Coordinates of C-alpha atoms in Angstrom, one line a residue:
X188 CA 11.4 -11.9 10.4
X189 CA 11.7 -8.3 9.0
X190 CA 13.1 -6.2 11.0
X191 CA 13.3 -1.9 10.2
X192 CA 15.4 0.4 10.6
X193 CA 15.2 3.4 12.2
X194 CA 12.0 5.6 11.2
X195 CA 13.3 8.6 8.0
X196 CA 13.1 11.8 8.8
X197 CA 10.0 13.9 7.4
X198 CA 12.8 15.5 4.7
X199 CA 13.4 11.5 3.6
X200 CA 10.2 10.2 3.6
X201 CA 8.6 8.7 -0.2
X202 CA 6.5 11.5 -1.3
X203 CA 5.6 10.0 -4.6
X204 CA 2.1 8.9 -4.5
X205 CA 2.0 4.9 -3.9
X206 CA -0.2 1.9 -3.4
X207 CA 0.1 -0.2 -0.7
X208 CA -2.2 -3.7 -0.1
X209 CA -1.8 -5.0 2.9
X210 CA -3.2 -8.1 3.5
X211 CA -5.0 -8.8 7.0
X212 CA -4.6 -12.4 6.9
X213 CA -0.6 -12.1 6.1
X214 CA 2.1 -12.8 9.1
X215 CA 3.9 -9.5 7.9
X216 CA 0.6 -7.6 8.1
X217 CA 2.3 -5.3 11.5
X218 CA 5.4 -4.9 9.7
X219 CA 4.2 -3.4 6.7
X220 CA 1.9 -1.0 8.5
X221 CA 5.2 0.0 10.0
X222 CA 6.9 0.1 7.2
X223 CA 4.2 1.8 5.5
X224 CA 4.6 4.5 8.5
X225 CA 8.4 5.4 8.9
X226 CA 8.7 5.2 4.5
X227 CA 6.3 7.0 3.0
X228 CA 4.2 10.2 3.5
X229 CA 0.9 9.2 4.1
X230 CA -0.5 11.8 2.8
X231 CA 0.5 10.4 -0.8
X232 CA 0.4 6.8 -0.3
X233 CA -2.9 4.8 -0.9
X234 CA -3.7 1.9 1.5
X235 CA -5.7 -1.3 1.2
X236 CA -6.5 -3.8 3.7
X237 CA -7.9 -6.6 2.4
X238 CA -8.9 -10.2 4.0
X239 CA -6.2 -12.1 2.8
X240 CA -2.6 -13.4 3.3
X241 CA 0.4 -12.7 1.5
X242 CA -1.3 -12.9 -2.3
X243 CA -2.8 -10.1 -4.6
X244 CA -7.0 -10.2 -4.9
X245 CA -8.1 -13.3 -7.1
X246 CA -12.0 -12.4 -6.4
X247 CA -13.4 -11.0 -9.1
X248 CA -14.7 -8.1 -6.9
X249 CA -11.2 -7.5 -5.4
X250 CA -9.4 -7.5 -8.8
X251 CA -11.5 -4.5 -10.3
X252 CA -11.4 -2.7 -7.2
X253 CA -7.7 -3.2 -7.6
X254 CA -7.7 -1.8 -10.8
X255 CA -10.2 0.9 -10.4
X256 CA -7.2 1.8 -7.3
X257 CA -4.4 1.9 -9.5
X258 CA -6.5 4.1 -12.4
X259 CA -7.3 6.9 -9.5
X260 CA -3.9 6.7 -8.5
X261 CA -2.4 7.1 -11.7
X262 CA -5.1 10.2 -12.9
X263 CA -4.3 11.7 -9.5
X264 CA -0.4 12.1 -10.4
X265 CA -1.3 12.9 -14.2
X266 CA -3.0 15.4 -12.9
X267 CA -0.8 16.9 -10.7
X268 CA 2.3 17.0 -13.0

């Protein structure tokens, strides 16, 4: 079982911008949301739930939503450097 450890202080947290798929179906799903919230500024890290356990999207669908994630994250820190 994962376990955290204590929750950074706002000084600490990840500020570069970041992806994050969680998957809804996946035994860690909690812990990452937790994760997601004591590690990283959520105002730069992107999220995805998505119906599936521990895997990345294999639906076609999924895959270029995927992609079309990482493009807008990426032009979003081009654009701000």
């Amino acid at each position: 079982m994962l376990r955290l450890v204590a929750s950074l202080s706002e000084e600490e947290l990840i500020t570069i911008p970041t992806l994050h798929l969680h998957g809804t179906k996946d035994v860690n799903y909690e812990n990452g949301k937790k994760q997601l919230k004591a590690y990283y500024d959520q105002s730069t890290a992107m999220v995805w739930d998505i119906a599936y356990h521990h895997a990345m999207p294999w639906y076609r669908a999924d895959v270029l939503k995927f992609v079309e994630m990482i493009r807008k994250l990426y032009a979003d820190t081009k654009s701000k450097s």
